[in-house]
mmCIF file with all atom_site columns, C-alpha atoms in Angstrom:
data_model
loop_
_atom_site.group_PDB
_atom_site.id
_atom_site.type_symbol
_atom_site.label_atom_id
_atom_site.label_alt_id
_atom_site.label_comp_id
_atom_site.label_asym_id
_atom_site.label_entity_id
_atom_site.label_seq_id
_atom_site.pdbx_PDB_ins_code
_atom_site.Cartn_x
_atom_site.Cartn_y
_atom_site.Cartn_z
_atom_site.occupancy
_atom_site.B_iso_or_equiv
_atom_site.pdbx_formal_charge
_atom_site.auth_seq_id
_atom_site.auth_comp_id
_atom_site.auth_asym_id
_atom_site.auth_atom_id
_atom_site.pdbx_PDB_model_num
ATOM 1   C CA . UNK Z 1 1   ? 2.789   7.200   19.055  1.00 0.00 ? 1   UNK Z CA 1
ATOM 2   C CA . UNK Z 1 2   ? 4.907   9.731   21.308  1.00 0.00 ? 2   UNK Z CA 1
ATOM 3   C CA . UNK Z 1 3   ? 8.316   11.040  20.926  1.00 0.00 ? 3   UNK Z CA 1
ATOM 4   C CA . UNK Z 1 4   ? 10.438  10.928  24.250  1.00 0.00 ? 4   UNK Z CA 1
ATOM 5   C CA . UNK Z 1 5   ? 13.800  12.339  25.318  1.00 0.00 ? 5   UNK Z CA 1
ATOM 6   C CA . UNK Z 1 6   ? 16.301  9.799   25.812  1.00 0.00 ? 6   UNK Z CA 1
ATOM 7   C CA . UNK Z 1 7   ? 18.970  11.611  28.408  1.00 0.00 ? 7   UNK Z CA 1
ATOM 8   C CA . UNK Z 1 8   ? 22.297  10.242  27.676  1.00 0.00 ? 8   UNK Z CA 1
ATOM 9   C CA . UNK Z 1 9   ? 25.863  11.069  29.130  1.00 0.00 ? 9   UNK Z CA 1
ATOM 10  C CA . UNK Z 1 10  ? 26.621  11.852  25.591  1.00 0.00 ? 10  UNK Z CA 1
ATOM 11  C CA . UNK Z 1 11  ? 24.529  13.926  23.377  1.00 0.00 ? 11  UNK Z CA 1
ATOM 12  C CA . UNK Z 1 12  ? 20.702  13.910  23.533  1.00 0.00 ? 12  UNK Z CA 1
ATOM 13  C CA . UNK Z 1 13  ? 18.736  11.367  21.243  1.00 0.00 ? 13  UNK Z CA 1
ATOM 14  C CA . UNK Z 1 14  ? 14.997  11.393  20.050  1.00 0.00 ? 14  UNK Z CA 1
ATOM 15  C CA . UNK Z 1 15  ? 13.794  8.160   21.063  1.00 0.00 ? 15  UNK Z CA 1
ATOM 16  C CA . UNK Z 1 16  ? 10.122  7.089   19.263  1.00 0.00 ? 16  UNK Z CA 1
ATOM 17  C CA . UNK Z 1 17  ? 7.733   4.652   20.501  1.00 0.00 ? 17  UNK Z CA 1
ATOM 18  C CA . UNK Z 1 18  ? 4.974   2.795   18.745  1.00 0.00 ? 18  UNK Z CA 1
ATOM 19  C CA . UNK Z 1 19  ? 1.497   1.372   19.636  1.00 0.00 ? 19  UNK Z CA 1
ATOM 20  C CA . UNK Z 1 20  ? 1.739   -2.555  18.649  1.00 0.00 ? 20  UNK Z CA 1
ATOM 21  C CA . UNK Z 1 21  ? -1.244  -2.918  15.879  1.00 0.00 ? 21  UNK Z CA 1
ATOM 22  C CA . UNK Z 1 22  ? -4.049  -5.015  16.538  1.00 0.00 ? 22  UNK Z CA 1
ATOM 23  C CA . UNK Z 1 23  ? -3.527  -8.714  15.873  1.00 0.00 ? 23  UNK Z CA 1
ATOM 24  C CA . UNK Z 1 24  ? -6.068  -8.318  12.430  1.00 0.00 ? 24  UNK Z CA 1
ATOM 25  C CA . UNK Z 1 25  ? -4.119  -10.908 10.281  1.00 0.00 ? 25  UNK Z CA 1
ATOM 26  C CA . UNK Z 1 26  ? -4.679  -12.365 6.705   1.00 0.00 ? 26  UNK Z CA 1
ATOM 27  C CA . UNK Z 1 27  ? -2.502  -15.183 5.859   1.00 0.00 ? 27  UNK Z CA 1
ATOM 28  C CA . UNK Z 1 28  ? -0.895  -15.453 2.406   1.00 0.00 ? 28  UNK Z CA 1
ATOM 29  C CA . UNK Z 1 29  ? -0.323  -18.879 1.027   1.00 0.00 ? 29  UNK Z CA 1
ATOM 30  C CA . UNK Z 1 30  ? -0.462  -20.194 4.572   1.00 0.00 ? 30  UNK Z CA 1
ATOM 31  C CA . UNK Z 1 31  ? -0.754  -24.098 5.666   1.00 0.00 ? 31  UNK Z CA 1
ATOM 32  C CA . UNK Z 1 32  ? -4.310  -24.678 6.600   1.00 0.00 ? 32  UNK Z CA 1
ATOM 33  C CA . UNK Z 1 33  ? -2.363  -26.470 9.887   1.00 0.00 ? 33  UNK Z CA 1
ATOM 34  C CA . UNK Z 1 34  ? -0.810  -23.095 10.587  1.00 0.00 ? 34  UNK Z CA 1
ATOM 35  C CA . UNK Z 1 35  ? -3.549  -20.635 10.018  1.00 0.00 ? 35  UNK Z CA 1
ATOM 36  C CA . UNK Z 1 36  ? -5.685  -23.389 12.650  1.00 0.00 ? 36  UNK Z CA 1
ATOM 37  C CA . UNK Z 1 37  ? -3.095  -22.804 15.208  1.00 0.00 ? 37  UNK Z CA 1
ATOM 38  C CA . UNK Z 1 38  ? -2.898  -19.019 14.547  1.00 0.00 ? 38  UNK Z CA 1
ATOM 39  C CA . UNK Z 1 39  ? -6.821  -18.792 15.025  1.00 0.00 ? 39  UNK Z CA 1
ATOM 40  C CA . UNK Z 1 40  ? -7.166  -20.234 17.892  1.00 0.00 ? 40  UNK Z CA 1
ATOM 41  C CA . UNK Z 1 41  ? -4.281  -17.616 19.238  1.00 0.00 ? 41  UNK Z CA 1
ATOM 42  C CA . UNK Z 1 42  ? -6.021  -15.288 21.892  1.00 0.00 ? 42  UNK Z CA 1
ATOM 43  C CA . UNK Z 1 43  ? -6.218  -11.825 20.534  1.00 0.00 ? 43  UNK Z CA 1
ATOM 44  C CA . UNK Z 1 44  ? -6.194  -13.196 17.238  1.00 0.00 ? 44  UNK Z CA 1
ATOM 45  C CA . UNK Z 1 45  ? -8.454  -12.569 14.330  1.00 0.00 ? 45  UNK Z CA 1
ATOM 46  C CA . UNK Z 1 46  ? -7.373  -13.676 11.076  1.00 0.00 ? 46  UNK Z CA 1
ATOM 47  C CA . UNK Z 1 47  ? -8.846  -11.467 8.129   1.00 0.00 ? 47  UNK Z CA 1
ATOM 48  C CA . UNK Z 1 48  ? -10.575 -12.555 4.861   1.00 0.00 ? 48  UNK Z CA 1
ATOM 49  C CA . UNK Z 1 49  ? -10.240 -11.443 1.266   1.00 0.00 ? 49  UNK Z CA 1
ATOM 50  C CA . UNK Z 1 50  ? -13.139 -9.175  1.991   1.00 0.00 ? 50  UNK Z CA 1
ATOM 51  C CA . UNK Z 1 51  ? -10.951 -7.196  5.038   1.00 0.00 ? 51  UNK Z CA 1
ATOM 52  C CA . UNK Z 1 52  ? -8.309  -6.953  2.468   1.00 0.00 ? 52  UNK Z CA 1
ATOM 53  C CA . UNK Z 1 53  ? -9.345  -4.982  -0.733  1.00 0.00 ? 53  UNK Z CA 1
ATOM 54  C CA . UNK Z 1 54  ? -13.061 -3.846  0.567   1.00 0.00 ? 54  UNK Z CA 1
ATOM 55  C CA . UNK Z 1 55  ? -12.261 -3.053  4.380   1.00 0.00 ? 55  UNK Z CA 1
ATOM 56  C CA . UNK Z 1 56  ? -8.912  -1.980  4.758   1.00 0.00 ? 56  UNK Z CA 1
ATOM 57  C CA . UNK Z 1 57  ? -8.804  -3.440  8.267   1.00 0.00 ? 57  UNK Z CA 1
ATOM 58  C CA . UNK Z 1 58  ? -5.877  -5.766  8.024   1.00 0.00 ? 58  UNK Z CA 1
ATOM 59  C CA . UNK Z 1 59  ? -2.905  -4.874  10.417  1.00 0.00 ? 59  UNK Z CA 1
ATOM 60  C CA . UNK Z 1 60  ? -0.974  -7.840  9.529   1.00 0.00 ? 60  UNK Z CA 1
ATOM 61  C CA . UNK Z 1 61  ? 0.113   -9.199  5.574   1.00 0.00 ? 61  UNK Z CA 1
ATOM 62  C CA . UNK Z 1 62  ? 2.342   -12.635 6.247   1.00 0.00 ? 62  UNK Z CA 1
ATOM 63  C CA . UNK Z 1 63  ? 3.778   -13.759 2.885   1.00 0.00 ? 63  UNK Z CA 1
ATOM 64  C CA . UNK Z 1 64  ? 3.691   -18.052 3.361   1.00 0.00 ? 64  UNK Z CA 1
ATOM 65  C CA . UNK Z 1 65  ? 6.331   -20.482 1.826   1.00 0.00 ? 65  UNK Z CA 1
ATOM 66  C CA . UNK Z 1 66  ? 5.836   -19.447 -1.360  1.00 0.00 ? 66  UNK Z CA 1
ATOM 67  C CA . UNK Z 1 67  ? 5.206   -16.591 -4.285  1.00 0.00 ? 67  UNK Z CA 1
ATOM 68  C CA . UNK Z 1 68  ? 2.657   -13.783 -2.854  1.00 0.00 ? 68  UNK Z CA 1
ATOM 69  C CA . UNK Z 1 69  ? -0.141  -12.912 -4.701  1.00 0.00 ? 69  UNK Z CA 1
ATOM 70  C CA . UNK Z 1 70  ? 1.206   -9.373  -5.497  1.00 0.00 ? 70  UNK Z CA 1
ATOM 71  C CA . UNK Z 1 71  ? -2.122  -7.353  -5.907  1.00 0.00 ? 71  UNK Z CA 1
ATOM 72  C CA . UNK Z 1 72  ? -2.946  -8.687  -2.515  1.00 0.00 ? 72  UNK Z CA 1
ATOM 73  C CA . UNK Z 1 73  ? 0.662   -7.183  -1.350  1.00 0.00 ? 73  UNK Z CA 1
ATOM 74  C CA . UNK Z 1 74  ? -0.117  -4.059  -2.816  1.00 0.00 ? 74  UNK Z CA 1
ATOM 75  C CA . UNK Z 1 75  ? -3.243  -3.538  -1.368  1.00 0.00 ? 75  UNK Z CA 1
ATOM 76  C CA . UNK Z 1 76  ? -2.033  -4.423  2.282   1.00 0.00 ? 76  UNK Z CA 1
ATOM 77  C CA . UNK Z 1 77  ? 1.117   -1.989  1.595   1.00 0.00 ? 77  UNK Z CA 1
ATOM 78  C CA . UNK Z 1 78  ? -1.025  0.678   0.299   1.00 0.00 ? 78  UNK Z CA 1
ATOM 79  C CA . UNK Z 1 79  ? -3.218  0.139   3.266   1.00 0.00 ? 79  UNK Z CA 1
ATOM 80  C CA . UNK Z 1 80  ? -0.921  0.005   5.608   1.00 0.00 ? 80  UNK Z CA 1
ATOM 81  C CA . UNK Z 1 81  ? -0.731  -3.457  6.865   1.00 0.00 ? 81  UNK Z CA 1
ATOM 82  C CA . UNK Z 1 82  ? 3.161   -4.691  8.161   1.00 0.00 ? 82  UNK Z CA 1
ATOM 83  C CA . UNK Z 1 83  ? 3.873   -7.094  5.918   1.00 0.00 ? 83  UNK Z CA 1
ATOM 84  C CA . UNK Z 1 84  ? 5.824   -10.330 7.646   1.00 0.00 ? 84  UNK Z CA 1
ATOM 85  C CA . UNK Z 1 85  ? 7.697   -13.301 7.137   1.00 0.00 ? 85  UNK Z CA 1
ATOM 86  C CA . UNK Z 1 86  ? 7.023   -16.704 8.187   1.00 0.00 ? 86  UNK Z CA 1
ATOM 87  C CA . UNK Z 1 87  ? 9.110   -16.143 11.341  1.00 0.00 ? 87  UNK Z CA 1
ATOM 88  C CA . UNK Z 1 88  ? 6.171   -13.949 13.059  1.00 0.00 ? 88  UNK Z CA 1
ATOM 89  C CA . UNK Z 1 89  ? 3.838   -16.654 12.804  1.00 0.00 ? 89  UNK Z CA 1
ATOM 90  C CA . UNK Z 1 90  ? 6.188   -19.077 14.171  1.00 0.00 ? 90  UNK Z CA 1
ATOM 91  C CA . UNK Z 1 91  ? 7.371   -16.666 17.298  1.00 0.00 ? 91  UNK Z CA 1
ATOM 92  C CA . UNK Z 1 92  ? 3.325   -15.689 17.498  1.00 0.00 ? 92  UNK Z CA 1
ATOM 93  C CA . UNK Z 1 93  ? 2.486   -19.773 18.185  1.00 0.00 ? 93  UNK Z CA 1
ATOM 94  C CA . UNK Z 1 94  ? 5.284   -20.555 20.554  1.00 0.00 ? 94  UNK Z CA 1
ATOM 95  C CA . UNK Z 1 95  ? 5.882   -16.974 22.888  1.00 0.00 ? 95  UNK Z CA 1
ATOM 96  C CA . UNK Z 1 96  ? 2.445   -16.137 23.334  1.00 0.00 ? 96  UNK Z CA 1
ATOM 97  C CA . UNK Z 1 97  ? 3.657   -12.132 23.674  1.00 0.00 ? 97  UNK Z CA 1
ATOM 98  C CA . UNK Z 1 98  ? 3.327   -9.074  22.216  1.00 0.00 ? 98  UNK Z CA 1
ATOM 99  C CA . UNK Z 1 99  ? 6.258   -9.403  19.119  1.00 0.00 ? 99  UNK Z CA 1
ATOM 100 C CA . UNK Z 1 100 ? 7.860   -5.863  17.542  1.00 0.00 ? 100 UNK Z CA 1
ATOM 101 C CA . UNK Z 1 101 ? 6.769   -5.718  13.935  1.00 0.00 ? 101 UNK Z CA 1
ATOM 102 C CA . UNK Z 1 102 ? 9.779   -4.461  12.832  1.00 0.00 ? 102 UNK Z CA 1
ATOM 103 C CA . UNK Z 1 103 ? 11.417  -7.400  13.344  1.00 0.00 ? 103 UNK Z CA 1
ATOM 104 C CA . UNK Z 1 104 ? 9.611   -9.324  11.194  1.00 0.00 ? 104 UNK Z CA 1
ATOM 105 C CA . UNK Z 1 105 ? 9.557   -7.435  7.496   1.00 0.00 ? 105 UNK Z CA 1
ATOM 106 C CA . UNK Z 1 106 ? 9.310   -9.634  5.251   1.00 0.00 ? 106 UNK Z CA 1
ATOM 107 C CA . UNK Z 1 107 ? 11.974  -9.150  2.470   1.00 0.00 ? 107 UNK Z CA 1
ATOM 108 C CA . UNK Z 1 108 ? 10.389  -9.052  -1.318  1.00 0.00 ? 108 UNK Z CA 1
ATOM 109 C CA . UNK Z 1 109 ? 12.388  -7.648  -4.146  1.00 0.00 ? 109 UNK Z CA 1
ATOM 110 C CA . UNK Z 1 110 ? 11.549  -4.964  -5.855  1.00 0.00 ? 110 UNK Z CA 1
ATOM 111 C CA . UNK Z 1 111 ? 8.885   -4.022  -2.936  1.00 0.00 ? 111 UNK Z CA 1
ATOM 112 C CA . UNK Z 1 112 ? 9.768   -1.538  -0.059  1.00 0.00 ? 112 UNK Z CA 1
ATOM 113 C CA . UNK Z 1 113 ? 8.444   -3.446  2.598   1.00 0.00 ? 113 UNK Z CA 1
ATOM 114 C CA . UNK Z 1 114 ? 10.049  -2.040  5.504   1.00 0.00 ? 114 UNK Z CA 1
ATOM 115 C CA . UNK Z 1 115 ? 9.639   1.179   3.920   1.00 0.00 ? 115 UNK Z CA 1
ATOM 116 C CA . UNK Z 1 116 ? 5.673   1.214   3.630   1.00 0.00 ? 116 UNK Z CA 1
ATOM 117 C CA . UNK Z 1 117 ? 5.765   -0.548  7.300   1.00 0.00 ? 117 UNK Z CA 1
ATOM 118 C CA . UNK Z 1 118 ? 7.530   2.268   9.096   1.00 0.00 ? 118 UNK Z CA 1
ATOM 119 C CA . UNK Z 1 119 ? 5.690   4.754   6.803   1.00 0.00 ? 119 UNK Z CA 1
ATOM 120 C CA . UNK Z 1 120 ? 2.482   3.279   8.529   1.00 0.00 ? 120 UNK Z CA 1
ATOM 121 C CA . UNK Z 1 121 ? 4.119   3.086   12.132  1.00 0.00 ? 121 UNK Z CA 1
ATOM 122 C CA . UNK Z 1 122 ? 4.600   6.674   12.060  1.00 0.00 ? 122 UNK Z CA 1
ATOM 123 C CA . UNK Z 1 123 ? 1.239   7.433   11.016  1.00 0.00 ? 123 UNK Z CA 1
ATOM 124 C CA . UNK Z 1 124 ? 2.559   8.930   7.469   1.00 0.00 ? 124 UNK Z CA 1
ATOM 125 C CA . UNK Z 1 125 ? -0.194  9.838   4.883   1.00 0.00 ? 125 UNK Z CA 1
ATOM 126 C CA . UNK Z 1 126 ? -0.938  7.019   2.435   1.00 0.00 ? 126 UNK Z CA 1
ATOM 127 C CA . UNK Z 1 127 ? 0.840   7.049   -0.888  1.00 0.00 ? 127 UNK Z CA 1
ATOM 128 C CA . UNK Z 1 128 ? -1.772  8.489   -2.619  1.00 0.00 ? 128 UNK Z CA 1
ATOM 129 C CA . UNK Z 1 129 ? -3.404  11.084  -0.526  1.00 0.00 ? 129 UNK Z CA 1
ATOM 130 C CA . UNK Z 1 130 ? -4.539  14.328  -2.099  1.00 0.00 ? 130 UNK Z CA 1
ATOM 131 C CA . UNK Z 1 131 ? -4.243  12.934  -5.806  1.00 0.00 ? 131 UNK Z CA 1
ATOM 132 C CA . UNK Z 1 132 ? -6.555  12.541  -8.141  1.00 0.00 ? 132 UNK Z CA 1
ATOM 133 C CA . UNK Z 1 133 ? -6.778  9.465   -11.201 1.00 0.00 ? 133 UNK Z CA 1
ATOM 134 C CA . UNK Z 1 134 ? -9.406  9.203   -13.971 1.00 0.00 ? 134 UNK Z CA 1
ATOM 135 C CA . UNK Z 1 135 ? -9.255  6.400   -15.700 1.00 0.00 ? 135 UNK Z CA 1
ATOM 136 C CA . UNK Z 1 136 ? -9.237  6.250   -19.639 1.00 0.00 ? 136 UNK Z CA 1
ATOM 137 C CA . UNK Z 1 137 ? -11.249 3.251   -21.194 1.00 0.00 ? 137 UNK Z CA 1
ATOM 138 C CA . UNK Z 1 138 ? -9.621  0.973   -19.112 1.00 0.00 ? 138 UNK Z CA 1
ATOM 139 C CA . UNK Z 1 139 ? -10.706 -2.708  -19.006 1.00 0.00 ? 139 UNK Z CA 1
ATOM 140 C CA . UNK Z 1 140 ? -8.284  -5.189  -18.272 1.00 0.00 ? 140 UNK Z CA 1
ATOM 141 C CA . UNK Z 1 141 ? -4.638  -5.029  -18.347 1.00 0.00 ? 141 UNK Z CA 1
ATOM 142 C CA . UNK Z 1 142 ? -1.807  -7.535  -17.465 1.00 0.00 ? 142 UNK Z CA 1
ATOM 143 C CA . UNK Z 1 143 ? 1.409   -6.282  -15.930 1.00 0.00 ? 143 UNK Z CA 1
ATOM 144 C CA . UNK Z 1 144 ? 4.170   -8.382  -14.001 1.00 0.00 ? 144 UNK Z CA 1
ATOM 145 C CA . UNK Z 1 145 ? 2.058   -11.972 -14.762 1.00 0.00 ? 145 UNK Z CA 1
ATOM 146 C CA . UNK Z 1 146 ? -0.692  -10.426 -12.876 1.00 0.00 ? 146 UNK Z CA 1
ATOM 147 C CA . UNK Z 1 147 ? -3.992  -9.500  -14.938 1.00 0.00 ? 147 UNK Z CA 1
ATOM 148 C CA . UNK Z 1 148 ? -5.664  -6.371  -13.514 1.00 0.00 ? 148 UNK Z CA 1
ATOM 149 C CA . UNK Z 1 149 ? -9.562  -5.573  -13.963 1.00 0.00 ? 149 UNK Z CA 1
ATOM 150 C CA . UNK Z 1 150 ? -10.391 -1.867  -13.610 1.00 0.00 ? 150 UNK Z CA 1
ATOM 151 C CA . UNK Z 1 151 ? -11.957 -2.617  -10.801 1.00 0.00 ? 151 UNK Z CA 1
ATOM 152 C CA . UNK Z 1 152 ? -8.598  -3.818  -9.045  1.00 0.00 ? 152 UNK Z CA 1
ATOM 153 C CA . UNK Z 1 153 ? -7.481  -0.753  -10.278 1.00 0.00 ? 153 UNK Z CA 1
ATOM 154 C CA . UNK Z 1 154 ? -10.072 1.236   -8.364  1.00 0.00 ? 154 UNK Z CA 1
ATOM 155 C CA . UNK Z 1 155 ? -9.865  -0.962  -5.383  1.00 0.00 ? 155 UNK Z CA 1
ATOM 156 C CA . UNK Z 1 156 ? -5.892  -0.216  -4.678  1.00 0.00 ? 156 UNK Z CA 1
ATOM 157 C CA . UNK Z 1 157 ? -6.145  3.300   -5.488  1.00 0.00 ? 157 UNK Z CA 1
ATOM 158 C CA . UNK Z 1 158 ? -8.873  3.360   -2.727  1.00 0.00 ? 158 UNK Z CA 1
ATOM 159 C CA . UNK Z 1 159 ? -6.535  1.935   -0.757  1.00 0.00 ? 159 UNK Z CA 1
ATOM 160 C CA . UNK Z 1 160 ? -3.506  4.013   -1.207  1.00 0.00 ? 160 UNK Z CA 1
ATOM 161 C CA . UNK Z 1 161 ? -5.678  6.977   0.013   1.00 0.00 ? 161 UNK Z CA 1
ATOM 162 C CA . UNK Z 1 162 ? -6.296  8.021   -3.989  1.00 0.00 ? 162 UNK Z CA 1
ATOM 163 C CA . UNK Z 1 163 ? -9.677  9.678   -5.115  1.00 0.00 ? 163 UNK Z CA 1
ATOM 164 C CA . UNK Z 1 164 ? -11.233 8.233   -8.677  1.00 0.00 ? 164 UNK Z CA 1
ATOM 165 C CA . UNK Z 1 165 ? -12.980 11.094  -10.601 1.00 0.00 ? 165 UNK Z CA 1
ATOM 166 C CA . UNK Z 1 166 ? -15.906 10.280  -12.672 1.00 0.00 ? 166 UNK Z CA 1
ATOM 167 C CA . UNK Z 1 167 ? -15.094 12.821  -15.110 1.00 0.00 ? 167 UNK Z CA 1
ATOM 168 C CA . UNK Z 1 168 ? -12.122 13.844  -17.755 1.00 0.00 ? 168 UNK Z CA 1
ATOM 169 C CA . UNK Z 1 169 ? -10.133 17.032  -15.953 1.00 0.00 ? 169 UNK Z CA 1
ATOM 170 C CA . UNK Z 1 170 ? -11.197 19.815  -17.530 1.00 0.00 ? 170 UNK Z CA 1
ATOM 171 C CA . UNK Z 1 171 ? -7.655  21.719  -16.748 1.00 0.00 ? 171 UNK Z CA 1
ATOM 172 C CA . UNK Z 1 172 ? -9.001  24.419  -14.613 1.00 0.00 ? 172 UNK Z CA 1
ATOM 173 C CA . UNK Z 1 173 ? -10.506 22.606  -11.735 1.00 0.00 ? 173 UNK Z CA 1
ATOM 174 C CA . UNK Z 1 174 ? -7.354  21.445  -9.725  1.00 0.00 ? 174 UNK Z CA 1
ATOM 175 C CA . UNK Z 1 175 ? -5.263  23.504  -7.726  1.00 0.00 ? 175 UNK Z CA 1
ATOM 176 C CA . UNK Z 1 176 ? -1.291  22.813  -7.463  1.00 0.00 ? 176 UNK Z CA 1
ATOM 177 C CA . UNK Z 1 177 ? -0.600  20.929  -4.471  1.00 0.00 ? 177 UNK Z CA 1
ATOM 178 C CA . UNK Z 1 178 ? 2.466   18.907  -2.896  1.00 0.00 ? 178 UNK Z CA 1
ATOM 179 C CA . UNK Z 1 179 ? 1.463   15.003  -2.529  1.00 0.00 ? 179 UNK Z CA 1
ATOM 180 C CA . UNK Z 1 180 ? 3.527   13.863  0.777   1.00 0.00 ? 180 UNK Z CA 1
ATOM 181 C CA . UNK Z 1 181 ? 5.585   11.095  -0.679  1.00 0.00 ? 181 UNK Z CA 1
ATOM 182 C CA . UNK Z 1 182 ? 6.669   13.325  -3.599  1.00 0.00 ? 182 UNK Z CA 1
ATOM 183 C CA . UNK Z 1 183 ? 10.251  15.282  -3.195  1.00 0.00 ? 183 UNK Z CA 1
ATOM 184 C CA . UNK Z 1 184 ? 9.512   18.880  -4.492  1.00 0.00 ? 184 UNK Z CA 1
ATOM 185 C CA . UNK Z 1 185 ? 11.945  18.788  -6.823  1.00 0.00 ? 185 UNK Z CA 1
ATOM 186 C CA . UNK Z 1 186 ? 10.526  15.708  -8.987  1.00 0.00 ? 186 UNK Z CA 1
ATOM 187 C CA . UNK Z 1 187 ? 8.639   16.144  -12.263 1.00 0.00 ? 187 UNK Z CA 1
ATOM 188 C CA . UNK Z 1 188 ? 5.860   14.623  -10.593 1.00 0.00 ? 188 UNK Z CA 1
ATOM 189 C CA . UNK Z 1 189 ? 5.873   17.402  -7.534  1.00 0.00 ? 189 UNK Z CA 1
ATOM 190 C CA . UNK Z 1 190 ? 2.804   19.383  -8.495  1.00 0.00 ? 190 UNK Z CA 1
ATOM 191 C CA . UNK Z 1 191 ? 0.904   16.711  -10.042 1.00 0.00 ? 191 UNK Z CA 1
ATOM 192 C CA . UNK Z 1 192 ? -3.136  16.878  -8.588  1.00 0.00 ? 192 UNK Z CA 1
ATOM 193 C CA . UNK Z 1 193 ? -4.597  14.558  -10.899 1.00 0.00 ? 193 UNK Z CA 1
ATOM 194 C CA . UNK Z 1 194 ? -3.301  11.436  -13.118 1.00 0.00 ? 194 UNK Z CA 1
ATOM 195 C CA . UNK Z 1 195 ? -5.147  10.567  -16.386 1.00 0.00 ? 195 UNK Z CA 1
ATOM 196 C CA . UNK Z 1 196 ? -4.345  6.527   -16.398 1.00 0.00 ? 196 UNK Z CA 1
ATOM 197 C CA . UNK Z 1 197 ? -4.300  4.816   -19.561 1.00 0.00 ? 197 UNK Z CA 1
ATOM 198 C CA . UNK Z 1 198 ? -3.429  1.258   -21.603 1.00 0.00 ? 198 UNK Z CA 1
ATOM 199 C CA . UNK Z 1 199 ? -0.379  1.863   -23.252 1.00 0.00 ? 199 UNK Z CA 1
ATOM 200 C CA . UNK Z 1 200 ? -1.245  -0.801  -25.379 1.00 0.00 ? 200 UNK Z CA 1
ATOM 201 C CA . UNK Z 1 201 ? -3.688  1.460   -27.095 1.00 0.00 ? 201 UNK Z CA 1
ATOM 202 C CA . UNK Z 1 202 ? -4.015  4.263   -29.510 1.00 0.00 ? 202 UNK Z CA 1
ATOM 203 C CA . UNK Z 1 203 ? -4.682  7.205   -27.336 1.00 0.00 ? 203 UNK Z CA 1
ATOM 204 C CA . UNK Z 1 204 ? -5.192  10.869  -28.619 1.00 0.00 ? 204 UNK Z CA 1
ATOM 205 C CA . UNK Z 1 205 ? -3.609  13.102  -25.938 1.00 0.00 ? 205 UNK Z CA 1
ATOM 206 C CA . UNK Z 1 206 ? -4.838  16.380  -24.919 1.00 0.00 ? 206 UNK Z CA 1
ATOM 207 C CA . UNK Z 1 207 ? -2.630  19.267  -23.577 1.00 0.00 ? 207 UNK Z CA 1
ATOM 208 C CA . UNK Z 1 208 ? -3.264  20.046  -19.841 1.00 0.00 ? 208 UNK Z CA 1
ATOM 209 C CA . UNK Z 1 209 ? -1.653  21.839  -17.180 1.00 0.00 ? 209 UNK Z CA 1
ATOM 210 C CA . UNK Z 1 210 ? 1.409   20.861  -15.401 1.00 0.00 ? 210 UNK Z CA 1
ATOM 211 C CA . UNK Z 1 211 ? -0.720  19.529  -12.543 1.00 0.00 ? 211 UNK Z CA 1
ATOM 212 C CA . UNK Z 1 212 ? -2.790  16.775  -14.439 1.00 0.00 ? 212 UNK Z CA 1
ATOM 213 C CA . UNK Z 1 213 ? -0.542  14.087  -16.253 1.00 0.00 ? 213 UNK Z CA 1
ATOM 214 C CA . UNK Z 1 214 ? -1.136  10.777  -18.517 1.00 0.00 ? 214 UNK Z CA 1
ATOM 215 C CA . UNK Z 1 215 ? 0.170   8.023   -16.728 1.00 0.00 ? 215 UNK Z CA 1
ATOM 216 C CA . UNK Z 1 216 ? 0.013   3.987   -18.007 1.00 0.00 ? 216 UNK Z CA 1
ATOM 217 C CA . UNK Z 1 217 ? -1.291  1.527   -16.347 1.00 0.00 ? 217 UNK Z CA 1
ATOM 218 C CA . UNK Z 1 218 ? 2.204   -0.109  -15.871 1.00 0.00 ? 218 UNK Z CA 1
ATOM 219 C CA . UNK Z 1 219 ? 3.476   3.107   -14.205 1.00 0.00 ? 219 UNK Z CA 1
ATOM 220 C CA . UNK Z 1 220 ? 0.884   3.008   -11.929 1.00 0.00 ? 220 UNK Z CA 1
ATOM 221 C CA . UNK Z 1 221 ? 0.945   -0.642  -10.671 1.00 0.00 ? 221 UNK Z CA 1
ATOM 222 C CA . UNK Z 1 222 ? 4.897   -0.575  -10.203 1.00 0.00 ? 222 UNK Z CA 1
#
C-alpha cells in the first residue's frame, strides 16, 4: 500500500492504493457446482476449515445463498479476510480479472463488514492487539443461537490479534496502554487485560485496577 498525490486543478487530494489480496478463498454455504467452477479458476485456491480458525490464511470470506455460520464470520473478520457477496464469485467465473474487493462487501446486519475490510486494506492492527483475556471457568456458552466451546473462544481471540494468559492478573503486572480500535475517551481506553466470564454464573469479583476488567462472554462475542 502507498499513498500518492493526486494533482488536481482544484485543491490537492490524497489518493490511496491497495495491493489486491491473494485469491485464498473459503466458501460459505456455497453450491458444490459453484465452488467446482471457482477451483478450477487459475490463481485460485479455495481454503478449508483448517485455513480458517487454525491458519489465518484466508484472504477471501464469501457468505452463499443463505445464513452464515457466524463464528466462521467472526473469525475471517477478526483475521482479516474481505468478506463478499455472491456477486464476486459470479464476476470471478465469467471476467477472468483481477476484481476490487471493495466492491463486493457483503452486507450482514449487525456486522461491520466493510468496516473490518478496509480496516485490513489499510494494514490497521487487529481488533485485539495489545490486550490481554483470561478466561474464568469457562466451558461452553451459547450466545446469538450459536454454542461456543472455550476453545472457540481461544481460537477467535487468536485471531483478533488477542493474547490468552494462563494465569488470574495479579493487578500489578500490566502496564496502561491504548488498544488501537479504542477512542481514548471510552471507559474501555486503558483496559490491558479482560477477565471473561459466564454471566450465567455466580461469580465472586475481585477489585483490580482500572486496566484489567470482567467482561461476559456475551460482551465479548458481540
Amino acid at each position: 500500500m502507498r499513498d500518492a498525490i493526486c494533482m488536481t486543478n482544484m485543491l490537492p487530494s490524497i489518493v490511496r492504493t491497495y495491493v489486491i489480496p491473494e485469491l485464498r478463498i473459503f466458501l460459505n454455504n456455497v453450491s458444490k457446482d459453484i465452488s467446482d467452477r471457482i477451483g478450477q479458476l487459475p490463481g485460485v485456491t479455495l481454503m478449508q476449515k483448517a485455513h480458517l480458525l487454525n491458519f489465518s490464511n484466508v484472504k477471501y470470506f464469501v457468505i452463499g445463498n443463505d445464513k452464515p455460520n457466524l463464528m466462521y464470520l467472526q473469525a475471517a473478520m477478526l483475521q482479516g479476510a474481505i468478506i463478499c457477496s455472491m456477486d464476486f464469485v459470479g464476476d470471478l467465473i465469467s471476467k477472468h480479472s483481477a476484481l476490487n474487493p471493495m466492491n463486493y462487501f457483503a452486507d450482514v446486519p449487525n456486522y461491520a463488514i466493510s468496516k473490518a475490510g478496509l480496516n485490513s486494506l489499510n494494514k490497521l492492527p487487529k481488533l485485539f492487539d495489545g490486550i490481554h483475556f483470561y478466561l474464568v471457568n469457562i466451558s461452553k456458552k451459547t450466545v446469538n443461537d450459536m454454542e461456543y466451546t472455550s476453545e472457540d473462544i481461544k481460537t477467535l481471540i487468536y485471531l483478533g490479534g488477542g493474547k490468552i494468559d494462563t494465569r488470574a492478573p495479579s493487578g500489578s503486572n500490566y502496564t496502561v496502554s491504548y488498544p488501537y480500535h479504542t477512542c481514548k475517551t471510552e471507559s474501555n481506553a486503558t483496559v490491558s487485560c479482560y477477565l471473561i466470564y459466564d454471566e450465567a454464573k455466580n461469580l465472586k469479583r475481585k477489585t483490580f485496577p482500572d486496566q484489567i476488567k470482567y467482561q461476559t462472554v456475551q460482551w465479548l462475542i458481540n
